[in-house]
């Protein structure tokens, strides 16, 4: 089976030497050919449940970038006394002492002597991560929003999503990262909190489709289908089914009609 170079690298990084790892990857587990419309329709309809019931979901950002290994190591070691509970992390930020401790640690592993240089490298490393193409794709929105346990991984290093977001929030406030660069991360975090707290209502789906319309999709129909896993089960009214035999124009028309009927 031919896979992309990105997936090949991910599989090499996610495997374990001593034990098998059970993974679900849509590129492999769903027949992506145009001829397999029926299977694709069925599997896309199930993707929300797949991500919602997974033990964990991994955001794969590709190979390690600049000092990402050191950043992830710091995030994992400097937060052992901090709760990873989602509710406790709602307004979590890193204190200035934590940031300074992280910079000191990075100074030791990066070989840079000047604190200013380390801070600059730290900022560049974080900006590389938040600007990763992963965050710009439409399908990742529901994948991240529905996950019970969400992790960010680059190369061989992995960190909890809550720690990743808390670090970005703090660094943005202390040093300043342009809002345009962090918005893709914050939008997912906001939606994730709404979903986990069950504040997401049926009527919010149109708002979500509009809010995330700028996300990239190889297939324009996925601008709709890629978000339908966010609908709660038991929604009143007619069901909305994925159908890749229809044109993008027809899919958007069907969605409009469905939304009017339901609401």
CSV table of N, CA, C and O in Angstrom, one decimal, residues 4 8 19-20 26 48 61 71 88 110-111 121 125 127 143 150 159 181 191 198 216 218 236:
chain,number,residue,atom,x,y,z
A,4,UNK,N,1.8,8.4,1.9
A,4,UNK,CA,2.6,9.6,1.7
A,4,UNK,C,3.9,9.6,2.6
A,4,UNK,O,4.0,8.8,3.5
A,8,UNK,N,4.5,7.9,6.3
A,8,UNK,CA,5.6,7.0,6.5
A,8,UNK,C,6.5,7.4,7.7
A,8,UNK,O,6.9,6.6,8.5
A,19,UNK,N,6.8,-3.6,21.8
A,19,UNK,CA,5.4,-4.0,21.7
A,19,UNK,C,4.7,-3.4,20.5
A,19,UNK,O,5.0,-2.3,20.0
A,20,UNK,N,3.6,-4.1,20.1
A,20,UNK,CA,2.8,-3.6,19.0
A,20,UNK,C,2.0,-2.4,19.4
A,20,UNK,O,1.6,-2.2,20.6
A,26,UNK,N,-6.8,7.4,8.9
A,26,UNK,CA,-7.8,7.4,7.9
A,26,UNK,C,-7.2,7.1,6.5
A,26,UNK,O,-7.9,6.5,5.6
A,48,UNK,N,-16.5,10.6,13.5
A,48,UNK,CA,-16.8,11.3,14.7
A,48,UNK,C,-16.7,10.3,15.9
A,48,UNK,O,-16.0,10.6,16.9
A,61,UNK,N,2.9,16.5,14.0
A,61,UNK,CA,3.4,17.7,13.4
A,61,UNK,C,4.6,17.5,12.5
A,61,UNK,O,5.2,18.4,12.0
A,71,UNK,N,12.0,21.8,23.7
A,71,UNK,CA,10.7,22.4,24.1
A,71,UNK,C,9.8,21.4,24.7
A,71,UNK,O,9.3,21.6,25.8
A,88,UNK,N,-9.3,22.0,35.1
A,88,UNK,CA,-8.3,22.8,35.8
A,88,UNK,C,-7.4,23.6,34.9
A,88,UNK,O,-6.8,24.6,35.3
A,110,UNK,N,20.8,23.8,24.3
A,110,UNK,CA,21.0,24.4,23.0
A,110,UNK,C,22.4,24.8,22.7
A,110,UNK,O,22.8,25.0,21.5
A,111,UNK,N,23.2,25.0,23.7
A,111,UNK,CA,24.6,25.4,23.5
A,111,UNK,C,24.7,26.9,23.4
A,111,UNK,O,25.8,27.4,23.2
A,121,UNK,N,15.3,31.7,20.1
A,121,UNK,CA,15.2,30.4,19.6
A,121,UNK,C,13.9,29.7,20.1
A,121,UNK,O,13.3,29.0,19.3
A,125,UNK,N,11.0,28.4,17.7
A,125,UNK,CA,10.6,27.0,17.8
A,125,UNK,C,9.1,26.9,18.0
A,125,UNK,O,8.4,26.0,17.4
A,127,UNK,N,6.8,29.1,17.2
A,127,UNK,CA,6.1,29.6,16.0
A,127,UNK,C,6.2,28.6,14.9
A,127,UNK,O,5.2,28.5,14.2
A,143,UNK,N,-11.5,16.1,14.8
A,143,UNK,CA,-10.6,15.1,15.4
A,143,UNK,C,-10.1,15.6,16.8
A,143,UNK,O,-10.1,14.8,17.8
A,150,UNK,N,-5.7,14.1,24.2
A,150,UNK,CA,-5.1,14.7,23.0
A,150,UNK,C,-3.7,15.0,23.2
A,150,UNK,O,-3.3,15.6,24.3
A,159,UNK,N,3.7,15.6,23.8
A,159,UNK,CA,3.3,16.4,25.0
A,159,UNK,C,1.7,16.5,25.0
A,159,UNK,O,1.1,16.5,23.9
A,181,UNK,N,-1.2,34.0,14.1
A,181,UNK,CA,-0.4,32.8,14.1
A,181,UNK,C,-1.0,31.8,15.2
A,181,UNK,O,-0.8,30.6,15.0
A,191,UNK,N,-13.4,25.3,20.7
A,191,UNK,CA,-14.3,24.3,20.3
A,191,UNK,C,-14.2,23.0,21.1
A,191,UNK,O,-15.2,22.4,21.5
A,198,UNK,N,-20.1,20.1,27.0
A,198,UNK,CA,-21.4,19.8,26.4
A,198,UNK,C,-22.2,21.1,26.2
A,198,UNK,O,-23.4,21.2,26.3
A,216,UNK,N,-8.3,24.3,5.1
A,216,UNK,CA,-8.0,23.7,3.8
A,216,UNK,C,-8.7,22.3,3.7
A,216,UNK,O,-8.8,21.6,4.7
A,218,UNK,N,-8.9,19.3,0.5
A,218,UNK,CA,-8.6,18.8,-0.8
A,218,UNK,C,-9.9,18.6,-1.6
A,218,UNK,O,-10.0,18.9,-2.8
A,236,UNK,N,-32.9,15.9,16.6
A,236,UNK,CA,-34.2,15.7,16.0
A,236,UNK,C,-34.2,16.1,14.5
A,236,UNK,O,-33.3,16.8,14.0
